[in-house]
PDB file of C-alpha atoms in Angstrom:
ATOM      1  CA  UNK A 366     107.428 191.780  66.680  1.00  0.00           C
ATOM      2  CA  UNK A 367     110.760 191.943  68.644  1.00  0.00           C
ATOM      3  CA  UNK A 368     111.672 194.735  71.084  1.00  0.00           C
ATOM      4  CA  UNK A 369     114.700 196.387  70.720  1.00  0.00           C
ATOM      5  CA  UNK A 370     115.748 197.357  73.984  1.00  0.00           C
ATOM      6  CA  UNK A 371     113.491 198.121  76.451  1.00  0.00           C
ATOM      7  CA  UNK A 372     111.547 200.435  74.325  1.00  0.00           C
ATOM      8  CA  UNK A 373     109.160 199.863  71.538  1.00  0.00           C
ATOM      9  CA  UNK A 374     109.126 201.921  68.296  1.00  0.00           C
ATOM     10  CA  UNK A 375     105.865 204.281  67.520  1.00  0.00           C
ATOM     11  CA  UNK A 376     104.406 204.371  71.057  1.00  0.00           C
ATOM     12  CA  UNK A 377     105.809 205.837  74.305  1.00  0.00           C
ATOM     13  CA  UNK A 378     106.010 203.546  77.274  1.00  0.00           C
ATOM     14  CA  UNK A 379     106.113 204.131  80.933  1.00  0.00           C
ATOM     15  CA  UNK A 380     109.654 204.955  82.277  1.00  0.00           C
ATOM     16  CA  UNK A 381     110.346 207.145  78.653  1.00  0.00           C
ATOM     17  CA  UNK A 382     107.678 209.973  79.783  1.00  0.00           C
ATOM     18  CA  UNK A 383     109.735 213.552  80.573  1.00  0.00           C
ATOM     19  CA  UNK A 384     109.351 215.884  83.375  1.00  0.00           C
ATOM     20  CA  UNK A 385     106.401 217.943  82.023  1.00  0.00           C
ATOM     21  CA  UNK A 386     105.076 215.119  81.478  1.00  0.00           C
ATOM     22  CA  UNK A 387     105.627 213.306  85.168  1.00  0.00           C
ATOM     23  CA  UNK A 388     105.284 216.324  87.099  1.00  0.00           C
ATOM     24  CA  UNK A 389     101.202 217.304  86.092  1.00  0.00           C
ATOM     25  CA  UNK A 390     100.541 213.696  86.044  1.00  0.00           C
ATOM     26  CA  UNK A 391     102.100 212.929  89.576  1.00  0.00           C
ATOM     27  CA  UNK A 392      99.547 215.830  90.159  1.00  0.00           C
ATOM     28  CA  UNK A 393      96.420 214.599  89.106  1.00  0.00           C
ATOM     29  CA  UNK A 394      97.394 210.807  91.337  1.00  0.00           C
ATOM     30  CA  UNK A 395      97.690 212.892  94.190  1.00  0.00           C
ATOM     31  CA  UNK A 396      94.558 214.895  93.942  1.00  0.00           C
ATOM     32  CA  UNK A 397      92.715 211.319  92.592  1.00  0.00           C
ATOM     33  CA  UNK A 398      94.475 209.730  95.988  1.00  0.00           C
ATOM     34  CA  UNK A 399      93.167 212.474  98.401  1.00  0.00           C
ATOM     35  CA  UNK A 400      89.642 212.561  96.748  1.00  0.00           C
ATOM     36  CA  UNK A 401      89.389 208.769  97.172  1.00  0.00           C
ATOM     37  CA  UNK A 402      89.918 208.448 100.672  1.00  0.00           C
ATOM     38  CA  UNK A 403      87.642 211.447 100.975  1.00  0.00           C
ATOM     39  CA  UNK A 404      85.376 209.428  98.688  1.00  0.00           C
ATOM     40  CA  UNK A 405      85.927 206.011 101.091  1.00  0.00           C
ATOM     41  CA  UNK A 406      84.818 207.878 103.996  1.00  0.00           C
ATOM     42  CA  UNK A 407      81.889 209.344 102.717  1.00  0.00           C
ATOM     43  CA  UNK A 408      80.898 205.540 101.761  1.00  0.00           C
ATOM     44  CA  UNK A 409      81.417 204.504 105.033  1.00  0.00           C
ATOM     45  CA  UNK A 410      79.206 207.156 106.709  1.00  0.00           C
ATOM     46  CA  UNK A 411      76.166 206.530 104.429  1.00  0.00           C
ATOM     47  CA  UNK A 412      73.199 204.767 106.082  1.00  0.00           C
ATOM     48  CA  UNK A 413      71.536 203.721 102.946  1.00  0.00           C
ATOM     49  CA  UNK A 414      74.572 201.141 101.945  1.00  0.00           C
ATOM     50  CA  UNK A 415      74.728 199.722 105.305  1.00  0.00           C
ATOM     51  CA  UNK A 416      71.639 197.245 104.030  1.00  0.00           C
ATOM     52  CA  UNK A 417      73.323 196.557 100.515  1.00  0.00           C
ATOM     53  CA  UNK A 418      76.546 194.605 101.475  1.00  0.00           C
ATOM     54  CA  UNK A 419      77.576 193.459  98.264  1.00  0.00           C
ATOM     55  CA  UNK A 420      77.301 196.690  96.185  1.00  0.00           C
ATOM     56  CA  UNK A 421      79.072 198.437  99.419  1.00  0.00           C
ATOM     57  CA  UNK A 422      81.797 195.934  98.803  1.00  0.00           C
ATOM     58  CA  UNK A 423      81.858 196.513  95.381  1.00  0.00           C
ATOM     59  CA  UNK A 424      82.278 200.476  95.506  1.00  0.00           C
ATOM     60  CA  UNK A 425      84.882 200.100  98.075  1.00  0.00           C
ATOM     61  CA  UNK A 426      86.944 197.947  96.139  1.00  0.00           C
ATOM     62  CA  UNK A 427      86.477 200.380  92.980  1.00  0.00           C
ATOM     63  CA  UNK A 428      87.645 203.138  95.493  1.00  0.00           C
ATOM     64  CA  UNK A 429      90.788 201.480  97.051  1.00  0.00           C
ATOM     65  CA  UNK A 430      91.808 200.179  93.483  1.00  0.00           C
ATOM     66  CA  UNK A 431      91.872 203.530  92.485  1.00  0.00           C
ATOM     67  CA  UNK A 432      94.033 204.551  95.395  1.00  0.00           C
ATOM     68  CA  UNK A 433      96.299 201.642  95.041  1.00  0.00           C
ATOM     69  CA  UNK A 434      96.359 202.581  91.042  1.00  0.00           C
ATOM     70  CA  UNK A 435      97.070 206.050  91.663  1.00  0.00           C
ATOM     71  CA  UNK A 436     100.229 205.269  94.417  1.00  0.00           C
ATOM     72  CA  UNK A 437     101.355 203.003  92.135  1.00  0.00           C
ATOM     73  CA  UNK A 438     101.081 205.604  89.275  1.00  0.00           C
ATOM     74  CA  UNK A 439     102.515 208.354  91.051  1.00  0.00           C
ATOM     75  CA  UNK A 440     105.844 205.702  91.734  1.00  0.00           C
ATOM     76  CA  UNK A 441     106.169 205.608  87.985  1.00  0.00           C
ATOM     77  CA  UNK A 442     106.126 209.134  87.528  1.00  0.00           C
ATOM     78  CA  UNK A 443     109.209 209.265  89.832  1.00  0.00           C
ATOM     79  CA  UNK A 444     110.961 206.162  88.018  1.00  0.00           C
ATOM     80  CA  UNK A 445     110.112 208.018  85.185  1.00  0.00           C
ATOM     81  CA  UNK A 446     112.687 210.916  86.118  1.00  0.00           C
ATOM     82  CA  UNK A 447     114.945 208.502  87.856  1.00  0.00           C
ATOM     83  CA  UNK A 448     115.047 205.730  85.029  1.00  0.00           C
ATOM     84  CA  UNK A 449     117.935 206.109  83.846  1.00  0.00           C
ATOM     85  CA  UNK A 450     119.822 204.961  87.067  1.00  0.00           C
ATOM     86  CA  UNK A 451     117.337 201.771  87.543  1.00  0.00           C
ATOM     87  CA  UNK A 452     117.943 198.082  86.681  1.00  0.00           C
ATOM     88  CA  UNK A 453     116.318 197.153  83.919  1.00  0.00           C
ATOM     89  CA  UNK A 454     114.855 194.370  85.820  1.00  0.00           C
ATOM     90  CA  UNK A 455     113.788 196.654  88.640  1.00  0.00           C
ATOM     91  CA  UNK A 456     111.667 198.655  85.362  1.00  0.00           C
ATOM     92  CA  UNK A 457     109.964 195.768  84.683  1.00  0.00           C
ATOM     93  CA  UNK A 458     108.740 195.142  87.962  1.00  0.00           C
ATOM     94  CA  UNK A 459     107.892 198.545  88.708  1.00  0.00           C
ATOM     95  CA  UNK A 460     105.824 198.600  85.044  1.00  0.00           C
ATOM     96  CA  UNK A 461     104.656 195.027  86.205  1.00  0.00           C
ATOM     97  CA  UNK A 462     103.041 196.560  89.892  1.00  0.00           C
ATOM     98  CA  UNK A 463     101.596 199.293  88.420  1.00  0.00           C
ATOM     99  CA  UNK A 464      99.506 197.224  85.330  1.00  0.00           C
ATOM    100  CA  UNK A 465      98.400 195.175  88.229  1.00  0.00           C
ATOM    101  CA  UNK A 466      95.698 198.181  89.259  1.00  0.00           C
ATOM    102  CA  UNK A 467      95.293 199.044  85.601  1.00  0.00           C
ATOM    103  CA  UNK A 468      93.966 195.935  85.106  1.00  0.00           C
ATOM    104  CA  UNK A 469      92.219 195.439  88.084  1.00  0.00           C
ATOM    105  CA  UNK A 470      90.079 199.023  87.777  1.00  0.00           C
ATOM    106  CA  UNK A 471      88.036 197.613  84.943  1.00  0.00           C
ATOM    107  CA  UNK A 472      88.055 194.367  85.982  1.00  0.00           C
ATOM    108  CA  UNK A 473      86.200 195.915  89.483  1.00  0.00           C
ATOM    109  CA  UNK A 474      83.422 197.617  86.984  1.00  0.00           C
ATOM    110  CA  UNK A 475      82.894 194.265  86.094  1.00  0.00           C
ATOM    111  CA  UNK A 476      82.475 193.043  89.104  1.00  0.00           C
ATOM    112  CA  UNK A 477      80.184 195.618  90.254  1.00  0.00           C
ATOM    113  CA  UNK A 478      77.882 195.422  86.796  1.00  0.00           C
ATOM    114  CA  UNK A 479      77.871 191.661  87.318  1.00  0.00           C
ATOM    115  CA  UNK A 480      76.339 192.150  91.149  1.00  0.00           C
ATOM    116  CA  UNK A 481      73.730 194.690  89.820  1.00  0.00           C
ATOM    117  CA  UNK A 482      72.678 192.297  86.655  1.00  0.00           C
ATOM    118  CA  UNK A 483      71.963 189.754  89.583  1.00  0.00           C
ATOM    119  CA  UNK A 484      70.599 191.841  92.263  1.00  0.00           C
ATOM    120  CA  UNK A 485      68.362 193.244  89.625  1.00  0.00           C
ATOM    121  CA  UNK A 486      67.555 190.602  86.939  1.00  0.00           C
ATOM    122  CA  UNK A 487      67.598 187.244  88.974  1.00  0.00           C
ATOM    123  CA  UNK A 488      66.100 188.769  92.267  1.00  0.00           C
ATOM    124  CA  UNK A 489      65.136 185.240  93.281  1.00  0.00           C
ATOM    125  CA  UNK A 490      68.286 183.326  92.816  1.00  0.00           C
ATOM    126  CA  UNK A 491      70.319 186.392  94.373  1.00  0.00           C
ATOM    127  CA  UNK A 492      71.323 185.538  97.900  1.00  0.00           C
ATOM    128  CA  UNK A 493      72.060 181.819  96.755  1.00  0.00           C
ATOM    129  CA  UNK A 494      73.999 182.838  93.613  1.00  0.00           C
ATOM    130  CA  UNK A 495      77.618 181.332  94.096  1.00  0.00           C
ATOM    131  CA  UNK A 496      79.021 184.786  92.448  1.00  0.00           C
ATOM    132  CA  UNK A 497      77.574 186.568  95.446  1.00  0.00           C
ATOM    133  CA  UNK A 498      78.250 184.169  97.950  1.00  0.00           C
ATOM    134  CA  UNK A 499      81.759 183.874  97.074  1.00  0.00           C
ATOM    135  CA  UNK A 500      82.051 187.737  95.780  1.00  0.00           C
ATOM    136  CA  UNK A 501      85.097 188.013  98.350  1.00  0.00           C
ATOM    137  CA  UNK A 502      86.603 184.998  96.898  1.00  0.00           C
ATOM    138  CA  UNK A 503      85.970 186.392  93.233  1.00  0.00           C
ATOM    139  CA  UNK A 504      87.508 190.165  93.987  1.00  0.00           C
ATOM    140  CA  UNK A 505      91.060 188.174  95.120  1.00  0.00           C
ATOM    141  CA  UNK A 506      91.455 185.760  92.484  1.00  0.00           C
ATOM    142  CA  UNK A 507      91.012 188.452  90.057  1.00  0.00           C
ATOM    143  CA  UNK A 508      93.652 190.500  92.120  1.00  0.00           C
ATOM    144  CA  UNK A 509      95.948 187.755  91.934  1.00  0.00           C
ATOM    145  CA  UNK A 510      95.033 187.059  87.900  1.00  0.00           C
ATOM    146  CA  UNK A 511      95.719 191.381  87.324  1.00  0.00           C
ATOM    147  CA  UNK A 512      99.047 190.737  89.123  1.00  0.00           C
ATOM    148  CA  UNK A 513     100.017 187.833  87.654  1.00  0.00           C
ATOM    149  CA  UNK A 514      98.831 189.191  83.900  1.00  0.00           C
ATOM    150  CA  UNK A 515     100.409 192.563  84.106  1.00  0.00           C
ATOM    151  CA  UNK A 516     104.034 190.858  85.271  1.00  0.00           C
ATOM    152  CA  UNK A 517     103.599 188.616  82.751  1.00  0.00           C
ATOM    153  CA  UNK A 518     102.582 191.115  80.403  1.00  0.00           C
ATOM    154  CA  UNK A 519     106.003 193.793  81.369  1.00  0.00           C
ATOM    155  CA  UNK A 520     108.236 190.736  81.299  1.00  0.00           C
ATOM    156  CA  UNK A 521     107.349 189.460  77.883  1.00  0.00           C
ATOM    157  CA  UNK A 522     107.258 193.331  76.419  1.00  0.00           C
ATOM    158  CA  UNK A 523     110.797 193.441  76.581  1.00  0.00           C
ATOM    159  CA  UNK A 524     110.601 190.476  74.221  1.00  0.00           C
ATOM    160  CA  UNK A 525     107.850 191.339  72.086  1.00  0.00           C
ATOM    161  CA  UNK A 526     106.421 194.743  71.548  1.00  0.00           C
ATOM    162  CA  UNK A 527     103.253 194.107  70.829  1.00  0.00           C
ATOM    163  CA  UNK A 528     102.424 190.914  73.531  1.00  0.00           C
ATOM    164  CA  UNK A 529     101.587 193.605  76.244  1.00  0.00           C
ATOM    165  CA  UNK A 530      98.980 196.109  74.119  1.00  0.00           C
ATOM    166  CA  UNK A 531      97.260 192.874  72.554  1.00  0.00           C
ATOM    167  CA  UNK A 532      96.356 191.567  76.003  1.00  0.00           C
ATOM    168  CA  UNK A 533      95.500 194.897  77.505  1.00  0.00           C
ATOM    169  CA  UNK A 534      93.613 195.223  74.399  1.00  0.00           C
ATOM    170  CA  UNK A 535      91.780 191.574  74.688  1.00  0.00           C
ATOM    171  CA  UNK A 536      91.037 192.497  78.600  1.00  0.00           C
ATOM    172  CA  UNK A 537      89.246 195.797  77.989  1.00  0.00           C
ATOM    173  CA  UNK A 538      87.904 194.861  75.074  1.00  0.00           C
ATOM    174  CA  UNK A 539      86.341 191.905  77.069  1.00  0.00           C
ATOM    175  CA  UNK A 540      85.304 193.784  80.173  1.00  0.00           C
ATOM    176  CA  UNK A 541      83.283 196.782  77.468  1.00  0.00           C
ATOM    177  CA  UNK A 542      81.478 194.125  75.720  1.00  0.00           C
ATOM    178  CA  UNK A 543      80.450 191.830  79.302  1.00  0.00           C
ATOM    179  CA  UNK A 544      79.521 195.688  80.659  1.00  0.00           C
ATOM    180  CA  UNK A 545      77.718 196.609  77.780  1.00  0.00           C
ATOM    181  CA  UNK A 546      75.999 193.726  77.413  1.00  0.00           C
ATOM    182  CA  UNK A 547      74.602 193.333  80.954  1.00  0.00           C
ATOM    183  CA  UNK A 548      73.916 196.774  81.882  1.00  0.00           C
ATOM    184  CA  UNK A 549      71.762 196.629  78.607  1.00  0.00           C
ATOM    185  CA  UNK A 550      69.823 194.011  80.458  1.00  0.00           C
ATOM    186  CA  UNK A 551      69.657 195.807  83.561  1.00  0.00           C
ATOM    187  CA  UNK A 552      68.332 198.913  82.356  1.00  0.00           C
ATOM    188  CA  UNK A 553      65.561 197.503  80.283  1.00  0.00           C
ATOM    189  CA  UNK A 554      64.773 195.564  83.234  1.00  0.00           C
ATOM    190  CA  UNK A 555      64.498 198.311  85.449  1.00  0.00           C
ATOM    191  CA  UNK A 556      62.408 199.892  82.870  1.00  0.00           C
ATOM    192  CA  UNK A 557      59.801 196.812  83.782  1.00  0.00           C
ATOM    193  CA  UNK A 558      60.185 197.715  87.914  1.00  0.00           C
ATOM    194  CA  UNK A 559      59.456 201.454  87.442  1.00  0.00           C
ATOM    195  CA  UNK A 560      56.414 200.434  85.420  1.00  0.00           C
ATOM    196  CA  UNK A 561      55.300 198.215  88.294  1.00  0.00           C
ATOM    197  CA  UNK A 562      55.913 200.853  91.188  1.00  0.00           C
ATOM    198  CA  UNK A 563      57.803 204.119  92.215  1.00  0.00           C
ATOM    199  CA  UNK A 564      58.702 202.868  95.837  1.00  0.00           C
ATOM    200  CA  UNK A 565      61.727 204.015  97.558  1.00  0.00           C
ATOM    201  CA  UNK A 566      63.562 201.030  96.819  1.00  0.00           C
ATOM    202  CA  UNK A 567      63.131 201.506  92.901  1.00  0.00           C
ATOM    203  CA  UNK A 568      64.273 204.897  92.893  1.00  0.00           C
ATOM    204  CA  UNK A 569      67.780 203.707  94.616  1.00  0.00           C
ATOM    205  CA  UNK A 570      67.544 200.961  91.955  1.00  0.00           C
ATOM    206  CA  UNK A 571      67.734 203.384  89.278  1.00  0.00           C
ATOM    207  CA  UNK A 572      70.072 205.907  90.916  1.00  0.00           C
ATOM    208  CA  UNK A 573      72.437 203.085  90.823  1.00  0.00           C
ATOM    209  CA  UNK A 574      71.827 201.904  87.166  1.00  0.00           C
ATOM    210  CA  UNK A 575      71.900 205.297  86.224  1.00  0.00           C
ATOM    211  CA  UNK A 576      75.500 205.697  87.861  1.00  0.00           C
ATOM    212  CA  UNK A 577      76.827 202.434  86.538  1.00  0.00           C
ATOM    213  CA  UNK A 578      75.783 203.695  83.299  1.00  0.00           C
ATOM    214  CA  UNK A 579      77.394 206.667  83.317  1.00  0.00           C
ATOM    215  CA  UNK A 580      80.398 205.157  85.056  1.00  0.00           C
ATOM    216  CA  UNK A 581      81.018 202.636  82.057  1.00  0.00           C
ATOM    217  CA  UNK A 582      80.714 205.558  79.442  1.00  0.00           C
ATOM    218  CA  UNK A 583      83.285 207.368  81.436  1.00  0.00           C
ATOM    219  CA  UNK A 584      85.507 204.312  81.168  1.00  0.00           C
ATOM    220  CA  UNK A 585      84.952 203.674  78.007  1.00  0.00           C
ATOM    221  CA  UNK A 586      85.595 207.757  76.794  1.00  0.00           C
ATOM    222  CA  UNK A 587      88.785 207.172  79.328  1.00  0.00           C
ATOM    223  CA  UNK A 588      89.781 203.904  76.612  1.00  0.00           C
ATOM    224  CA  UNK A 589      89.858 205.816  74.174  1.00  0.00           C
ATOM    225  CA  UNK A 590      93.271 207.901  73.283  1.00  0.00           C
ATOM    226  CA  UNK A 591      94.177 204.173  74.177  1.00  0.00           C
ATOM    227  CA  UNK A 592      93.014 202.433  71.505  1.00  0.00           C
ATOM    228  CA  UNK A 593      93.277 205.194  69.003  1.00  0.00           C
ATOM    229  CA  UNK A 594      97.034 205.374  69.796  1.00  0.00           C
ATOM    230  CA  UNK A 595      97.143 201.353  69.522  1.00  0.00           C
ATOM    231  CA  UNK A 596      95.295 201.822  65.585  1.00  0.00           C
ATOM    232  CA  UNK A 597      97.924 204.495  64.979  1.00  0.00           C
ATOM    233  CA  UNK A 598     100.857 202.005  66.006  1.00  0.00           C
ATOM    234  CA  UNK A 599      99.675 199.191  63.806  1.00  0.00           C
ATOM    235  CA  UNK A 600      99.215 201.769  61.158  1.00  0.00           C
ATOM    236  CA  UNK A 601     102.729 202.363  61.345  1.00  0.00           C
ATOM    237  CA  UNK A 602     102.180 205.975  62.926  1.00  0.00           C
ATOM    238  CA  UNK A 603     103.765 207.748  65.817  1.00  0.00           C
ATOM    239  CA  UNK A 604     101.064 207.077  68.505  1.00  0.00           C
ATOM    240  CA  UNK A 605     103.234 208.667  71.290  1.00  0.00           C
ATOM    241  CA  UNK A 606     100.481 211.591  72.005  1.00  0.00           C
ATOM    242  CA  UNK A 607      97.447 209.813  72.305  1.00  0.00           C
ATOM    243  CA  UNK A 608      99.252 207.306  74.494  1.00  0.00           C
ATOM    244  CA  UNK A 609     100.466 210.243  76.871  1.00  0.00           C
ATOM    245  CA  UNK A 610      97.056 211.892  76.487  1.00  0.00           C
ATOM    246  CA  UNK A 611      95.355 208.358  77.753  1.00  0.00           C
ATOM    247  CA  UNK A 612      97.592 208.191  80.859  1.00  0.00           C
ATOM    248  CA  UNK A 613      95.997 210.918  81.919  1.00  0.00           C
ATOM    249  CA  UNK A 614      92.093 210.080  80.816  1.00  0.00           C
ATOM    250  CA  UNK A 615      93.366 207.136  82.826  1.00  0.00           C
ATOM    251  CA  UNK A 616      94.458 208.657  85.650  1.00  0.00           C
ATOM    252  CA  UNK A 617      91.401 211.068  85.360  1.00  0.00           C
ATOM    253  CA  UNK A 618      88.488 208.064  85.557  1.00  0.00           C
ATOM    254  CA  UNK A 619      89.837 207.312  89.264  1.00  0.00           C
ATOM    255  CA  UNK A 620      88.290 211.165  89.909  1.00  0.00           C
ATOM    256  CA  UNK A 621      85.750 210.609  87.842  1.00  0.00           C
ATOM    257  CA  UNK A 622      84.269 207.708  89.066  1.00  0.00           C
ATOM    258  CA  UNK A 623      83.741 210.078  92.878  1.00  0.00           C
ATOM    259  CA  UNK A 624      82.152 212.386  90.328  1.00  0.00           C
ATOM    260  CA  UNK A 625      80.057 210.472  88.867  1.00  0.00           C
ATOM    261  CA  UNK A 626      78.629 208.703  92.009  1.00  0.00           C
ATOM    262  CA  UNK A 627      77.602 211.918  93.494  1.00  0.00           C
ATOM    263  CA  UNK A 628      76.052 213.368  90.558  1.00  0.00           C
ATOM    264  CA  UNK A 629      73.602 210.008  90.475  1.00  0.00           C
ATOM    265  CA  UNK A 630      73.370 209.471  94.362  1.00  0.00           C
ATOM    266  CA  UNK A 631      70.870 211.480  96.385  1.00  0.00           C
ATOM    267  CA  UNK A 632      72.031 209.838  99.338  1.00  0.00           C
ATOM    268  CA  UNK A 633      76.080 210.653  98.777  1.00  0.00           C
ATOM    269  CA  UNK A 634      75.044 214.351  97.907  1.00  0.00           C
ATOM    270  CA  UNK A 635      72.853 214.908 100.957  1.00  0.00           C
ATOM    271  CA  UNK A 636      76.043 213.135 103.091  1.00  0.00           C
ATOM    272  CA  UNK A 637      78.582 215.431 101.654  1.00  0.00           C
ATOM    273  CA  UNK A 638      76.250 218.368 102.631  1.00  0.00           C
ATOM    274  CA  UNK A 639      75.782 217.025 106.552  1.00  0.00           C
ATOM    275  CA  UNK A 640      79.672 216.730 106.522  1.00  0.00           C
ATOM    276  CA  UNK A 641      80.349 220.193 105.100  1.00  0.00           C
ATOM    277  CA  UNK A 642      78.197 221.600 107.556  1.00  0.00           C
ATOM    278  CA  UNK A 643      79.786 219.492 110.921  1.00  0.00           C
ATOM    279  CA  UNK A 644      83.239 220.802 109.317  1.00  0.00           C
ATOM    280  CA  UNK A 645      82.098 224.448 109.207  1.00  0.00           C
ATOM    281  CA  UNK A 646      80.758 224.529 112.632  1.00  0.00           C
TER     282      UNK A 646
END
């Protein structure tokens, strides 16, 4: 289907949102921002992660995605308001930069269920996988594939309506089904370990299952208004609420994801505590 413009019928796009729309949701990027870097320091304090290099590397990149996603974000919401004096070009590329996050946030999940699957399933193989030997190497080429996707993606939306929500769709689609698939794995796996013993070590195991878990649920309830107001579209409905209502579930997982981790992490909780009580004294 052919755009018109820069604007596609039956579904809002960034750049079109108004002001009480920008304003609560340059709100919500700021508090996600400030919780983040809260959220990166408490990482960096806890003992228990110090021993567990890959998964450390794999929550911070979660957490600095997330701050990167909600800049990025929040820089919309003002080209939003000031859109009308931009370069249509200069839209694009703004769109184009902010995607690359987008992207890049589930694409980090994945990354993070894929280490687990490993660390938990093929305990043997682990150290020598080449996925975890060359983790680093994987988290940049898929940095560079988000960037180069979402540009892609904004450039050929001016063209063709539908090119960008079909990939977007394809990518998340992907990443729910690769998630699903191996965290099914992991937790009937773990399932076999806590038959075997209740060590330490096991109940860490499941703390983080249990948070991955509940993590990719959140993501997925997050999707959501998403691909309802991508059914509505093809339906030939007006989709443009549930696409404003999933920029913010979208917005909302970066919190959510701090959430989350504390509510299934001992360790974080009893670290937050020891930090509120240095601050108070």
């Amino acid at each position: 289907m052919s755009a018109s413009g820069s604007e596609c019928e039956g579904v809002a796009r960034p750049g079109t949102f108004t002001e009480d729309v920008v304003v609560p949701l340059i709100i919500v990027h700021l508090v996600a921002i400030c919780a983040n870097i809260m959220h990166m320091i408490m990482l960096s304090r806890m003992e228990v992660l110090k021993s567990a290099r890959e998964y450390r590397i794999a929550l911070y990149n979660i957490t600095i995605n997330d701050i990167i996603a909600s800049v990025l974000s929040s820089l919309d919401g003002v080209q939003s308001i000031l859109s009308r004096y931009l370069d249509p070009l200069l839209v694009n590329a703004l769109v184009g930069m902010v995607r690359s996050p987008v992207f890049m946030k589930y694409l980090s999940l994945l990354i993070m269920v894929v280490q687990r699957y490993l660390a938990i399933c093929k305990p043997m193989s682990y150290s020598s996988h080449p996925f975890i030997k060359r983790i680093h190497l994987v988290t940049v080429f898929f940095w560079m594939f988000s960037l180069i996707l979402s540009c892609a993606t904004s450039m050929l939306s001016d063209l063709y309506c539908d090119t960008d929500i079909i990939l977007y769709t394809v990518i998340t689609g992907s990443a729910c089904t690769i998630i699903t698939t191996l965290l099914a794995l992991i937790w009937r796996e773990m399932r076999k370990m806590e038959s075997r013993s209740s060590s330490e070590q096991v109940i860490q195991i499941r703390e983080a299952v249990k948070y991955l878990l509940a993590l990719s649920l959140t993501f997925i309830a997050c999707l959501t208004p998403l691909f309802l107001s991508y059914i509505l579209k093809f339906s030939g409905y007006d989709a443009s609420v549930f696409f404003v209502i999933s920029i913010f579930t979208q917005a909302l997982y970066s919190i959510m994801n701090i959430i989350t981790y504390g509510l299934f992490t001992k360790a974080y909780r009893k670290e937050l505590m020891s930090l509120f009580r240095q601050t108070n004294h």
